[in-house]
Structure formats: structure tokens, C-alpha cells
XYZ file of C-alpha atoms in Angstrom:
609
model
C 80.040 82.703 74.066
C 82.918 81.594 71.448
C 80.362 80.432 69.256
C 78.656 83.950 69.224
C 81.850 85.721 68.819
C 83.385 83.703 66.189
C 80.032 83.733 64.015
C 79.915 87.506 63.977
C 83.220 88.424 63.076
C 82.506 90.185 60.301
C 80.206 92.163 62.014
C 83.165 93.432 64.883
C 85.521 94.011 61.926
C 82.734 96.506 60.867
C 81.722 98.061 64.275
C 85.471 98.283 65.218
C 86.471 100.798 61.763
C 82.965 103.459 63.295
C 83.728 103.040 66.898
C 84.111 106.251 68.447
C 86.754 106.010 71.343
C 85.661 107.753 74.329
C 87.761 110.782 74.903
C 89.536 110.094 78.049
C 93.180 111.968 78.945
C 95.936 110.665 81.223
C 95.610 113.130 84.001
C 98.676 113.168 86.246
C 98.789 111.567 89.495
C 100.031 112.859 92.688
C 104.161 113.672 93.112
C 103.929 110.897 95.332
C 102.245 108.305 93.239
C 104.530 109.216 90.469
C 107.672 108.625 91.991
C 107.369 105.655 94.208
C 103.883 103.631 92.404
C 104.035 103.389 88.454
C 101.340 101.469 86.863
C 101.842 100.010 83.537
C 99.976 98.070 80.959
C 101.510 95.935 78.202
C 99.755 94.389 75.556
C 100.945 91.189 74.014
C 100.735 90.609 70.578
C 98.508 87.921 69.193
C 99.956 84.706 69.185
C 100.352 82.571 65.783
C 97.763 80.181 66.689
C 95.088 82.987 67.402
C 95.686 84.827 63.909
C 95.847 80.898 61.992
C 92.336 81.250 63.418
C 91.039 84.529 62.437
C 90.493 86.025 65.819
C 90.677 89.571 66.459
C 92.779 92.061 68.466
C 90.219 93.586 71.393
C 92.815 95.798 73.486
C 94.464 98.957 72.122
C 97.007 101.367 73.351
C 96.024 104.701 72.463
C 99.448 106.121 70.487
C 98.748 109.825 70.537
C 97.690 109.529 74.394
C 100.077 107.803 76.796
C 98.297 106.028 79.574
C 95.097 105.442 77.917
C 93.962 101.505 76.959
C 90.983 101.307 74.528
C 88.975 97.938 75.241
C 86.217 96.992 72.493
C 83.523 94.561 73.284
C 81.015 92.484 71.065
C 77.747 92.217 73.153
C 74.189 90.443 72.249
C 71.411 93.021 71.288
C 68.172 91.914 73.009
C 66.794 92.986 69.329
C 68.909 92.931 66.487
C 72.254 92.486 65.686
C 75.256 92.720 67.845
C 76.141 95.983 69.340
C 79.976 97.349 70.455
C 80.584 98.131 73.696
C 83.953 100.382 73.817
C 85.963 101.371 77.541
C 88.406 103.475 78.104
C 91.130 102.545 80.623
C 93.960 104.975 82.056
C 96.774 104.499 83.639
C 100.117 105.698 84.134
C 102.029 104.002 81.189
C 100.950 101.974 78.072
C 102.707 99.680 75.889
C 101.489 98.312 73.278
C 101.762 95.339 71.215
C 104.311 96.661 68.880
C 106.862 97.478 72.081
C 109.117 95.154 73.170
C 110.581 94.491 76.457
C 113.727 96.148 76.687
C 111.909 99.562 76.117
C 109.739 98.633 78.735
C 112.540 98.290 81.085
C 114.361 101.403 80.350
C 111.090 103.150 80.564
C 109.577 101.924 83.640
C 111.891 99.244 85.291
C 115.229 100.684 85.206
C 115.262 103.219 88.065
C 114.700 100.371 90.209
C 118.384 99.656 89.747
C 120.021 102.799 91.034
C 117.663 103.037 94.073
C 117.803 99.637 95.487
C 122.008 99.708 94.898
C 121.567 103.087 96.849
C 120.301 101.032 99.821
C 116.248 101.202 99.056
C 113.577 98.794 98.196
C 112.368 98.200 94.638
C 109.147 95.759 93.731
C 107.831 94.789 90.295
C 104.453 92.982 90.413
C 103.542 91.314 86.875
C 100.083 90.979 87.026
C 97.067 89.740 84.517
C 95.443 86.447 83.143
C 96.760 83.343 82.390
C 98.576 83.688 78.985
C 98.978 87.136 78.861
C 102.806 86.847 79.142
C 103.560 87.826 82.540
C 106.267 84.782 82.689
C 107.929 86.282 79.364
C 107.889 89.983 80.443
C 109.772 88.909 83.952
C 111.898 86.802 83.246
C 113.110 89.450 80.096
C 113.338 92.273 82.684
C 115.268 89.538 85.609
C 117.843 89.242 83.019
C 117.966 93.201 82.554
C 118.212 93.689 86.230
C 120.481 91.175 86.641
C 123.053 93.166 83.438
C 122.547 96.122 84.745
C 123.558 95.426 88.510
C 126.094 93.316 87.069
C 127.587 95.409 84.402
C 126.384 98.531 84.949
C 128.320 101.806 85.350
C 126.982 101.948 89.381
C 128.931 103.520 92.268
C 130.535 101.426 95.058
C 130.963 98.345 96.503
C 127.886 95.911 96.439
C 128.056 92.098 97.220
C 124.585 90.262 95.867
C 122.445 87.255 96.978
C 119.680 85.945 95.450
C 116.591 83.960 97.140
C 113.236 82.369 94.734
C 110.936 81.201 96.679
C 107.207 80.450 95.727
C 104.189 81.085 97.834
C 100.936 78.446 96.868
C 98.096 79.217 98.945
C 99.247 79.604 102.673
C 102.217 77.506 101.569
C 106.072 78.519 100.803
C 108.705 76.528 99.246
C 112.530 77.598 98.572
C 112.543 77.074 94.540
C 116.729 77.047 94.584
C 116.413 74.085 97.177
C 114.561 71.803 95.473
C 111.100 73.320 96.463
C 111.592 72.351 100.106
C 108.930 74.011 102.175
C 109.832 76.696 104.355
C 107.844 78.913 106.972
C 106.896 82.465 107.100
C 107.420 83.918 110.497
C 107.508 87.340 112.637
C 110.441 87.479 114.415
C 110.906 89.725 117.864
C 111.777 92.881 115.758
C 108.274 92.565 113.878
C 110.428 91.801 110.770
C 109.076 88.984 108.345
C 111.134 85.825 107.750
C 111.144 83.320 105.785
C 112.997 80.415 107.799
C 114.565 77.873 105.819
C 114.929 80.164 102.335
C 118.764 79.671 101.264
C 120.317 83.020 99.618
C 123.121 82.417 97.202
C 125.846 85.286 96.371
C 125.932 86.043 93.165
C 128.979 87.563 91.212
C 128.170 87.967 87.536
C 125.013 88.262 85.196
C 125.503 84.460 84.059
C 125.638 83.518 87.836
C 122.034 85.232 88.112
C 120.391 83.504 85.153
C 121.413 80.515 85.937
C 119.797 79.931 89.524
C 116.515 81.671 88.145
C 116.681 79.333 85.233
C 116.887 76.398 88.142
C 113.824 78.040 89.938
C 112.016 77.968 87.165
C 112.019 73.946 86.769
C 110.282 73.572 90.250
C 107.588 76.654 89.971
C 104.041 75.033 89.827
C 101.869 75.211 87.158
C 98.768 73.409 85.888
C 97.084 72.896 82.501
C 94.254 75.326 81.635
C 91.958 75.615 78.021
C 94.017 79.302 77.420
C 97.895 78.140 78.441
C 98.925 74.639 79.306
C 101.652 76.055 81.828
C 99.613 78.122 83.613
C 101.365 79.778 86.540
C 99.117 78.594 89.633
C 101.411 80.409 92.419
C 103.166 83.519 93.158
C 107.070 83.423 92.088
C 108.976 86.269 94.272
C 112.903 86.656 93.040
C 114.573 88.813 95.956
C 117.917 90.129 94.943
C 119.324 91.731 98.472
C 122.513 94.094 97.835
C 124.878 94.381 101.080
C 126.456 97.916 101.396
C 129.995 97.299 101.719
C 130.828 101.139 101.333
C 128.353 101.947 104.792
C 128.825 98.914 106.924
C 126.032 100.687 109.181
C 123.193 100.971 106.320
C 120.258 98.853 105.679
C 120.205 96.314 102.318
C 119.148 97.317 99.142
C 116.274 94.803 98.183
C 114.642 94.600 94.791
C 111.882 92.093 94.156
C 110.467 91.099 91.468
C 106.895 89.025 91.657
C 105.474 87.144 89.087
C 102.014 87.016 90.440
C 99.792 83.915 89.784
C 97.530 83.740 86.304
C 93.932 84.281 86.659
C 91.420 82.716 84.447
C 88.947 83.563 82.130
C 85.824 82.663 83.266
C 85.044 79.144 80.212
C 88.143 77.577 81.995
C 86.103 76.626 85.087
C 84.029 73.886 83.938
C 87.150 71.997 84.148
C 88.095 72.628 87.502
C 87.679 70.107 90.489
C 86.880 71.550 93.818
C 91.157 71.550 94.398
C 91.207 73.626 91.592
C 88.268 75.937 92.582
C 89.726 76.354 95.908
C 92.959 77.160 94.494
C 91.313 79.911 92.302
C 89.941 81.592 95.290
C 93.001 81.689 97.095
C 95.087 83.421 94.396
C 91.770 85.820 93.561
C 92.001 86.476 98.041
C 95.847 87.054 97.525
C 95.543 89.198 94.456
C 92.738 91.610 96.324
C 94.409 91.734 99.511
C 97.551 92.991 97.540
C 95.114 95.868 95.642
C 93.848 96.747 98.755
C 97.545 97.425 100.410
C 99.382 99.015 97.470
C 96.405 101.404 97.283
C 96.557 101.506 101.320
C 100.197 102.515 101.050
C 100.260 105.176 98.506
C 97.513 107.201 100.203
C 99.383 106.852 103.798
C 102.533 108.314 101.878
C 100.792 110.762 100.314
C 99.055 112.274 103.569
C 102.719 111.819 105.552
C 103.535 115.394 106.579
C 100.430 116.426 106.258
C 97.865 117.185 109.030
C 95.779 114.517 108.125
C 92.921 113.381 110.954
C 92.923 109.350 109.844
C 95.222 107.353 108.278
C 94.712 105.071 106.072
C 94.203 100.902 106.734
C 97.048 98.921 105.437
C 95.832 95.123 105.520
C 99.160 93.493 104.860
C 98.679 90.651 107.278
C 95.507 89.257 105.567
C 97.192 87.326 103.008
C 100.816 85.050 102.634
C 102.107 87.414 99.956
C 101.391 90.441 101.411
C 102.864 89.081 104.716
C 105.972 88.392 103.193
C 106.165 92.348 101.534
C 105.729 94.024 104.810
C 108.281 96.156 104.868
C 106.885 97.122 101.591
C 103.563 97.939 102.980
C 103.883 98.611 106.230
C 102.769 102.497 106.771
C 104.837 102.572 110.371
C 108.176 101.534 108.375
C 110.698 104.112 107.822
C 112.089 102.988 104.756
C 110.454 104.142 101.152
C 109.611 101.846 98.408
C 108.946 102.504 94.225
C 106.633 100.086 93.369
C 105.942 99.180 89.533
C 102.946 97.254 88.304
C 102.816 95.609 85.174
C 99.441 94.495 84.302
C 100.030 92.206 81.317
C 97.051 92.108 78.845
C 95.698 89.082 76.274
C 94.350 91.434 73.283
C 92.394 88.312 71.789
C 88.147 88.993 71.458
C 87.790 85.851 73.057
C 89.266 86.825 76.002
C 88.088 90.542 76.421
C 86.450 89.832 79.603
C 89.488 88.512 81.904
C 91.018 91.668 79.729
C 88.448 93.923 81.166
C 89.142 92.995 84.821
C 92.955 93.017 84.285
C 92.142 96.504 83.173
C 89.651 97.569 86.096
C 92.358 95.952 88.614
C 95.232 98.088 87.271
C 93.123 101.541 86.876
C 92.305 101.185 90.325
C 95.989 100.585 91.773
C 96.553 104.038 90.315
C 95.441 106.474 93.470
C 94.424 109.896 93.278
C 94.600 111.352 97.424
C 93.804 114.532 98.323
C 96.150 116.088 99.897
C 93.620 117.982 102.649
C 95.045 120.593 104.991
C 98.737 121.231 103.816
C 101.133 121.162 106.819
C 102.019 124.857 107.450
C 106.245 126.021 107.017
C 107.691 125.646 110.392
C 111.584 126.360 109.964
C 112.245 123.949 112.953
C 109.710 120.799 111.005
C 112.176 119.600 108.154
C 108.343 117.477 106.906
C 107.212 120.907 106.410
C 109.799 122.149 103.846
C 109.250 122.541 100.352
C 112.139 121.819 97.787
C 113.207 125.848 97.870
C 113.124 125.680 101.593
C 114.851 122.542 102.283
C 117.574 124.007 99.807
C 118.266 127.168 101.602
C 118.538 124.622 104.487
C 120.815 122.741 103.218
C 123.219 125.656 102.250
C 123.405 127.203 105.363
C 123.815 123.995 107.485
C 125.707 121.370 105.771
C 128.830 122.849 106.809
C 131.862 123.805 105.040
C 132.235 123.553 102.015
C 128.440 123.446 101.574
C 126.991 121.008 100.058
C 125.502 121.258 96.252
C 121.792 121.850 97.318
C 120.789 121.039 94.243
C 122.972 117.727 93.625
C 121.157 116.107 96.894
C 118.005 117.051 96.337
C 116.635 118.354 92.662
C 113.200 117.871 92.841
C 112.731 116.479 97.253
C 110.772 117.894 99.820
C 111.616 117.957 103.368
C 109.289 114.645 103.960
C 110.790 112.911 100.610
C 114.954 113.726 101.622
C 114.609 112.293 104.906
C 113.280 108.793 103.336
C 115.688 109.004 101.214
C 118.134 105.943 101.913
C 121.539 106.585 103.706
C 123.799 105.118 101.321
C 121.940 107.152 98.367
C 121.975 110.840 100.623
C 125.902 109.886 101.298
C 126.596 109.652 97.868
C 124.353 112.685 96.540
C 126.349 114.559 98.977
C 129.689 113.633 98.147
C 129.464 114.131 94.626
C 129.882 118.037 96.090
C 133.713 119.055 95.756
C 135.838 119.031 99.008
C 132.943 117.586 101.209
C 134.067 114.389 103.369
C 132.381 111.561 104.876
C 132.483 112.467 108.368
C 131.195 115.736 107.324
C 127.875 114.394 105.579
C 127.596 111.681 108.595
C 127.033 114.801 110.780
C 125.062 116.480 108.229
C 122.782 113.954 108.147
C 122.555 113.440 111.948
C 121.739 116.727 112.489
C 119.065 116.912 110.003
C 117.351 113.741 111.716
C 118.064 115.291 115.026
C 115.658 118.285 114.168
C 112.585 115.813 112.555
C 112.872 114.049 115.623
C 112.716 116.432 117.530
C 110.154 118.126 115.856
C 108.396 114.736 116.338
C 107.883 114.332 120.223
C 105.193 115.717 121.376
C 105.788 119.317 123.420
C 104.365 119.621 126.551
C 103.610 123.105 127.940
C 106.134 124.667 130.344
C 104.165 125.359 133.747
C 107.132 126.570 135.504
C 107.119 130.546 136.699
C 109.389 132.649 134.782
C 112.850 132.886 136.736
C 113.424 136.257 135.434
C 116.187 137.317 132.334
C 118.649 137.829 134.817
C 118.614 134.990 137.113
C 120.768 132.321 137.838
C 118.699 129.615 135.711
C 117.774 131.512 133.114
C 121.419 132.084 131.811
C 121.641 128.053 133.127
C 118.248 127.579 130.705
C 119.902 129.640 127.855
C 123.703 128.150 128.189
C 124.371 124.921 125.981
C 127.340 123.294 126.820
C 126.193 119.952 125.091
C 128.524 120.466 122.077
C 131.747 121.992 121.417
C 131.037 124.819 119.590
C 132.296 128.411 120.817
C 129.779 130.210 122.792
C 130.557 132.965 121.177
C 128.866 133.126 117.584
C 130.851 135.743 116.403
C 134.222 133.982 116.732
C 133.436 131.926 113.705
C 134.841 134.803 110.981
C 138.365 134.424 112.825
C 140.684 131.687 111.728
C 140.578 128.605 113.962
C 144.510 128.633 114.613
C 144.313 132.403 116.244
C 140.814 131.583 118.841
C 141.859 127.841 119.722
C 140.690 127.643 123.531
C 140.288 124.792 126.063
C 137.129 122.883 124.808
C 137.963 123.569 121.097
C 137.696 119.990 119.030
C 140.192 120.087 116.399
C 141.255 117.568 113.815
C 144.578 116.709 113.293
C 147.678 115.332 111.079
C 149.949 112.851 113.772
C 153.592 113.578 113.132
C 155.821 111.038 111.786
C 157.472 110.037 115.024
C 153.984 109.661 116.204
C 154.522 106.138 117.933
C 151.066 105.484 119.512
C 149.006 104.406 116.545
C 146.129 105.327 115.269
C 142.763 104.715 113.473
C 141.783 105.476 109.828
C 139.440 108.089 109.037
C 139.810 111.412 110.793
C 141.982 112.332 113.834
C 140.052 114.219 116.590
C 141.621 116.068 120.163
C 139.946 117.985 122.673
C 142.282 121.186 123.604
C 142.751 121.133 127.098
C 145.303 123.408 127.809
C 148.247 125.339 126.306
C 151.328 122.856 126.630
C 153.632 125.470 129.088
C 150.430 125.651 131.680
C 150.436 121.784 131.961
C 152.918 121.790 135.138
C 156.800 120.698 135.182
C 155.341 116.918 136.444
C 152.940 116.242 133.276
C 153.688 113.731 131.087
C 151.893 112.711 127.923
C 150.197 109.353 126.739
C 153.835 108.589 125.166
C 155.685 109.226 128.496
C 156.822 113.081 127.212
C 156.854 115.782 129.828
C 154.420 117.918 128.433
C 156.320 121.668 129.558
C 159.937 120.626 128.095
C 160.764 123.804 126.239
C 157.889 125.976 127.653
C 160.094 129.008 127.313
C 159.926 128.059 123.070
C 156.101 127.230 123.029
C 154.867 130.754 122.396
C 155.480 132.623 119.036
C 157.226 135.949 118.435
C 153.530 137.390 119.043
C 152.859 135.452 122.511
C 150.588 133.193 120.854
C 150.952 129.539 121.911
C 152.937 126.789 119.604
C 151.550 123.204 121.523
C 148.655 122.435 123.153
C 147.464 119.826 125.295
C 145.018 117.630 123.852
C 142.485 114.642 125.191
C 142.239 112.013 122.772
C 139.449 111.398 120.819
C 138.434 107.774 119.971
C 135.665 105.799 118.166
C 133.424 104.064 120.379
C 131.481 100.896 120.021
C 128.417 102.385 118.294
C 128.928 103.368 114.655
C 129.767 106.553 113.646
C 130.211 107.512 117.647
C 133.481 109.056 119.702
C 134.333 108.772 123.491
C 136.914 111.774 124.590
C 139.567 109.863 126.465
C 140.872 112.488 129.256
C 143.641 110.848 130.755
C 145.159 109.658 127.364
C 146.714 113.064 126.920
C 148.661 113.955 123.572
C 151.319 117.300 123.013
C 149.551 118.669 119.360
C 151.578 121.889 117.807
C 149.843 124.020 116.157
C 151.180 123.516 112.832
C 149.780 120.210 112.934
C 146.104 121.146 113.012
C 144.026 120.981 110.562
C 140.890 122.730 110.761
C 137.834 122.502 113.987
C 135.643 120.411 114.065
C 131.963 120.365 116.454
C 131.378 117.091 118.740
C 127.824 117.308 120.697
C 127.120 114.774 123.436
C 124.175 112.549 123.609
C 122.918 112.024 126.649
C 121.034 108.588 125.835
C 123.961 107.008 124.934
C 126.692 108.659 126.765
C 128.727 109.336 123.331
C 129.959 112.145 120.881
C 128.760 112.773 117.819
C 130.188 114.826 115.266
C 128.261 117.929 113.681
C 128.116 120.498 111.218
């Protein structure tokens, strides 16, 4: 096959200058497959030793048409001379030769950063044939990542650890430990492990480098006709950022996977049967992972929708998959943005392992259709468009509202609630005047109506008890939060409708000698301080009444109340009401009310907006 190419040449050069590209436009994928599954092709340039030869460039990235890769062919005519045989490829982003890795990156790569830091997961998968330069394009975005997580203008405090570990076959080895093998397990949460990986905290960009730089050293490769360091296993760099702002949320994870280098197909006369075995393991590993990335994006895309199957996600057929399933797995809660890189060798010799690299990427870009769309239910936040879920948002998030459209510019109901914690706190915040225990609640209370909206409702078979019986007012009475039962008690100021029950927030005095925790200060009124009784004494020893003849106003309205205290409990972001640790509160100290609702399931208070 070289022979025939390189003796005809001339007559490629001359095909190539009349070839008539197909016409072929980069249609736009689905919302969902543009957000969280980008698929990119770069083009290297041709190396020094391939021009010193004369060969030509086969691959082309269409300028004038983004997404589109132009693949040109020189073919034996049964009669004749050679014909051309020209493909168009699409995808969702195309770089060519001429662009170099940095624009890449802040093109494709770079909103990794900000999502993972927010507490989400972020993958890059380099993918194509053996000197293509997947190796280069990594390792020039790993030392991106690292400046940007590093040095970057993010929000909060992060610490970072970084783990390389290498996955040959069935096979994993820790590549900062001196390649010792380790083992990929399931642990009793479903989770996948890998025991014996060591994860080193990393401070600065240099700190980064360097133990990649050390991985590197130990990463297999093997000689090959096309690159005599072939990459002959997949390299996974996992950079795990720890929340220190939200003790409570999950870790950030970004990984970035520098698959293993396929062949062209003249390299295999020179394989043993190690070899050959070796090639079918990484070709298994590199189908299984089409096969789930494709699996994943249409389960997304149908989630909310009323969808009669869902799609197959084979993530435990193959070691690397195995590893990624919380990337994969469709029952996970947790979204991820996947970006593929398919890396492509633009030499004529090699414009059949092009083709496939081509093929293979074209087909991880997934078109679903979207079937039956889920009809608006005001109670089914997976049902909400973005204009819906806004008015939401303003009239529940409390007071001050918070900026619809700084938490969620462009979300749907389905897309806010996978939306990490640590990334919804912060959109939220960012809204003058709102506090953390304010979007905590927020937040609970939209979860509490999609899980609700969730279990399945079972028909009430009971007989009607009539409007004015004993159980239907019973039926119809909450009392499983603190809010007023009247609704139209809200318009008056707190300070002039406080009532046993009431949950206020409060300011301790100065004097105040029983210490407390930070964060907010919560009571439960229990009575006015002058109806306490002349024997009641207060957590601090105080009779409660002293002075009852000065604890009403001019007006008659009462000056100290007393109060239950309010404490956190064990599980985060949870209160227990403490009646018999009593507190004296005046009036003036109060700040402003605030809701509590009990959970029955765990027996604790919640706050809510």
C-alpha cells in the first residue's frame, strides 16, 4: 500500500486541487449533549520527517464550517488510474493543524475547571492512533488545568490531591508509586476503588507537574513502525478537590485519560501473539467506552422525560470503564461534562487509522429524540422549563429572593437539581443580602418537592370524612413546621404577631454567659416572660417573671419572651429544639423569623424558606 501511494503522488496532488468536498453542515446537537459531551477533533501538523519525505496532508478542518473534518483518500481503480475518495466527518469542534493547544483549552477544556472546583465531575478522553499526539495534547492541557486551579481567580477554599494510575489490560498499577500494582474493587456502597492508589496533596502548579512528570517515567509503551513510544495502556490523572467551604458536599473530580494508541493496520506484521492480544484488549476497552459515553448521553437526555426504556449503560464490561462509573452510571445522581479529543495523524499514509479515528468520534456525538415531552406539573420541579423554574425560584427562595437569573441562566428544572451543591450555594449567594442558612433551606426544599414528586402515589381508598369533620380539619392542619397557620399574618411585622411556636433568630446579649455556636442563633417562643410563673428559672439560673410588672410596653405588648433553645444536631445542616434549656429573649434582641419543619425520618429540624 505505501508503495502505491508514494508512486502516485503526483497524481493526489492533482485530484486533491478538483475534489469537490461534500457539502455537509454542523447541525447542533441536543442542549444536553452540548453542555455535558463535547466532541473535538485536532489535527496535528505533519511532522519534519514526513514533509523531508514528500508525503502529503490527508485530513482537513473545514475553516468556514466549524465541526466539519474533510478526509481525502487515494484508492486503486479496477481500470485506470487512481481515483479520490473524499468523506466528510462532523463533529462538535475542529481544530486544525494551524491551532495550537492553549486555544484548544480555552475553547473546549477550560469549563472543566470551574465545574469540578464547584464540586462536579469533569473527564477528558484523548483519543486516536498511535502518533497522532494524544501524549502532547494532554500533557499541554494537565499543565493548563493544573495553572488554572492553581492560579486561577476561583472562589473558595479547595485543598487538591492528585492520583496516576495506569490500567494495561485487566491490570492497574499506581504510576506515583513506582508502578506497584493495585486492585480495582466495589466496595459495599457500589462505589469503585482502587485499593492501594496513593493520592498526594498538591499546593502549587510546580507541585502538579512534577508528580505527572514522575508518572510519566513508569507509563508503558512499546516500539511500533509509526512511533517508537507508543502508548500501549490507558494513563488516567485524577485531580480530586475537597470542599473546605461545605464540609457536607461531595469532591470535585476532574480526570483526564490519555487513552491507549491504536495502530494502523502495516504495524501488525510485527506483532507476536502478546502483542496481538494486547491490541485486542485496548480495541475491547476503547468500544466498551463508545458504547457507554453514547449510553450515557441518551439516558440524560430522556431524564424527565416520559420515556418507556432506558437506555443500556455497559460500564462493567471493561477495566476502564469500571473505574469511571460514577461517570457512567445512569442511576448516579451526580452530572458529568465529558470532552473527547480525538487526535488525528493528517499523513496519506495513514488515512485509514485516520478514517476510523474519525468514524469513532462522529459516532460519540448522539443525536436522541426527545419522544413524549414530560407535561408542566407545578408540583414536578423535572418538569419546569427555564421561565418556570425562574418564577419558582422568585417566589420561594425566601427573603430577599434570590437572583433567578444568577442561579440559573440558561437550567431547566431537571438540569438545576444536578447541579452540584457547592456550585447552587455559590450561584445563590452571589444575590445581595441572601445567607447561607437561607440557601441551605432553599435548596432542601426544592429537593423536598422532586422527591416527593418522585414516590410513587397510591390512590386514596378511604370514604370521604366530610369538610366538616373532625379529620378532615386533622387531614388539612400541618403542624410539621413552624410557620403561622394563618397565611395572612405574613404582611405584619414579625415583632408585633410573635406567638408561642414562632422560631425566631436572635442576637445573645453581651452578658450572655452560656455560650454559643457560630452561624445563626435560633429559639422557639414559648411563652411571654410574665406568664412563666414566680418559680421559673432560666437555663442561666434567672427567675424568668423578675420585673413582670416592666415586661409589657406602654401599648400592652410584651418586652421578653420565653424561649426553647435551638441547637445543631449531629446530622449536618440539622437542629434539635431543646425544651427544658429555657432562655429570657427581649424583644429588642430579635432579629427577624425564621421557619423550622420537622422530619419525621430522622427526628430533626430543618430550616426552610
Amino acid at each position: 500500500m505505501e508503495a502505491f501511494i508514494t508512486s502516485n503522488l503526483d497524481r493526489y496532488q492533482w485530484l486533491l486541487k478538483r475534489a469537490k468536498l461534500e457539502g455537509k453542515t454542523a447541525a447542533p446537537p441536543n442542549a444536553v449533549s452540548a453542555v455535558d459531551n463535547i466532541v473535538c477533533v485536532r489535527v496535528r501538523p505533519l511532522s519534519e520527517e514526513e514533509t523531508n519525505e514528500g508525503l502529503p496532508a490527508s485530513i482537513f478542518a473545514r475553516p468556514d464550517e466549524p465541526g466539519v473534518i474533510d478526509a481525502h483518500e487515494l484508492r486503486r481503480a479496477i481500470r485506470g488510474q487512481p481515483t479520490l475518495k473524499s468523506s466528510a466527518y462532523v463533529v462538535d469542534r475542529s481544530y486544525g493543524s494551524e491551532v495550537g493547544t492553549e486555544q484548544i483549552y480555552e475553547d473546549s477544556v477550560k469549563h472543566l475547571v470551574p465545574w469540578v472546583w464547584g464540586g462536579g465531575i469533569g473527564t477528558l478522553f484523548a483519543y486516536g492512533q498511535t502518533g497522532s499526539g494524544k501524549t502532547f495534547t494532554v500533557s499541554g492541557i494537565e499543565k493548563l488545568v493544573s495553572k488554572s486551579l492553581m492560579e486561577g481567580h476561583l472562589e473558595g477554599r479547595r485543598k487538591l490531591y492528585i492520583s496516576v494510575t495506569e490500567l494495561a489490560g485487566n491490570a492497574a498499577y499506581d504510576l506515583l508509586n513506582d508502578r506497584r500494582a493495585i486492585s480495582v474493587l466495589e466496595d459495599s456502597f457500589g462505589n469503585t476503588q482502587l485499593f492501594g492508589a496513593l493520592e498526594h496533596e498538591v499546593s502549587s502548579t510546580a507541585e502538579v507537574l512534577r508528580h505527572i512528570e514522575h508518572a510519566t517515567k513508569f507509563r508503558r509503551t512499546e516500539a511500533t513502525k509509526k512511533n517508537d513510544t507508543s502508548s500501549r495502556s490507558h494513563a488516567i490523572c485524577r485531580i480530586r478537590v475537597v470542599i473546605e467551604d461545605v464540609p457536607s458536599a461531595e469532591d470535585g473530580i476532574l480526570y483526564l485519560i490519555d487513552l491507549a494508541g491504536s495502530e494502523a493496520a502495516r504495524d501488525k506484521d510485527a506483532h507476536d501473539a502478546e502483542r496481538m492480544k494486547e491490541a485486542k484488549e485496548i480495541n475491547v476497552s476503547l468500544s466498551v467506552l463508545k458504547d457507554c459515553i453514547r449510553g450515557k448521553v441518551e439516558a440524560d437526555a430522556v431524564m424527565g422525560a416520559q420515556a418507556k426504556r432506558r437506555p443500556y449503560v455497559p460500564f462493567r464490561q471493561s477495566t476502564l470503564t469500571k473505574v469511571l462509573k460514577h461517570v457512567f452510571d445512569p442511576a448516579g445522581s451526580r452530572i458529568c461534562k465529558n470532552v473527547i479529543m480525538a487526535c488525528v495523524n493528517p499523513n496519506l499514509l495513514d488515512i485509514g487509522a485516520s478514517r476510523n479515528t474519525l468514524r469513532y468520534a462522529e459516532m460519540l456525538r448522539v443525536f436522541v429524540s426527545q419522544g413524549k415531552e414530560a407535561k408542566y406539573k407545578a408540583d414536578v420541579p423535572m418538569t419546569w422549563s427555564n421561565e418556570q423554574l425562574r418564577a419558582w425560584i422568585a417566589e420561594n427562595s425566601g427573603s430577599p429572593p434570590v437572583d433567578a437569573a444568577l442561579l440559573a441562566p440558561q437550567e431547566s428544572g431537571t438540569q438545576l437539581l444536578r447541579l452540584p451543591a457547592p456550585e447552587f450555594e455559590s450561584r445563590c449567594l452571589r444575590t445581595p443580602g441572601v445567607i447561607h442558612e437561607q440557601v441551605t433551606a432553599f435548596r432542601s426544599k426544592l429537593w423536598q418537592l422532586h422527591v416527593d414528586s418522585r414516590q410513587q402515589k397510591t390512590k386514596d381508598t378511604a370514604e370521604d370524612d366530610g369538610s366538616d369533620s373532625v379529620l378532615a380539619h386533622l387531614k388539612n392542619f400541618d403542624r410539621s413546621s413552624s410557620r403561622d397557620p394563618d397565611e395572612s399574618a405574613k404582611s405584619t411585622p414579625f415583632k408585633d404577631r410573635i406567638r408561642p411556636g414562632m422560631t425566631v433568630s436572635w442576637t445573645p446579649p453581651a452578658d450572655y454567659r452560656m455560650g454559643y455556636y457560630d452561624g445563626l442563633q435560633i429559639a422557639v417562643v414559648l411563652c411571654p416572660a410574665a406568664a412563666a410563673g414566680a418559680t421559673s428559672q432560666d437555663t442561666m439560673g434567672r427567675r424568668v417573671d423578675v420585673g413582670s410588672e416592666d415586661n409589657r410596653t406602654a401599648s400592652g405588648q410584651h418586652k421578653r419572651f420565653l424561649c426553647a433553645m435551638v441547637s445543631p444536631a449531629v446530622l449536618k445542616g440539622a437542629y434539635t429544639v431543646n425544651l427544658w434549656r429555657n432562655v429570657v429573649i427581649d424583644v429588642e434582641n430579635m432579629d427577624g423569623e425564621v421557619i423550622l419543619e420537622y422530619d419525621a425520618a430522622t427526628r430533626f429540624y430543618h430550616l426552610a424558606v
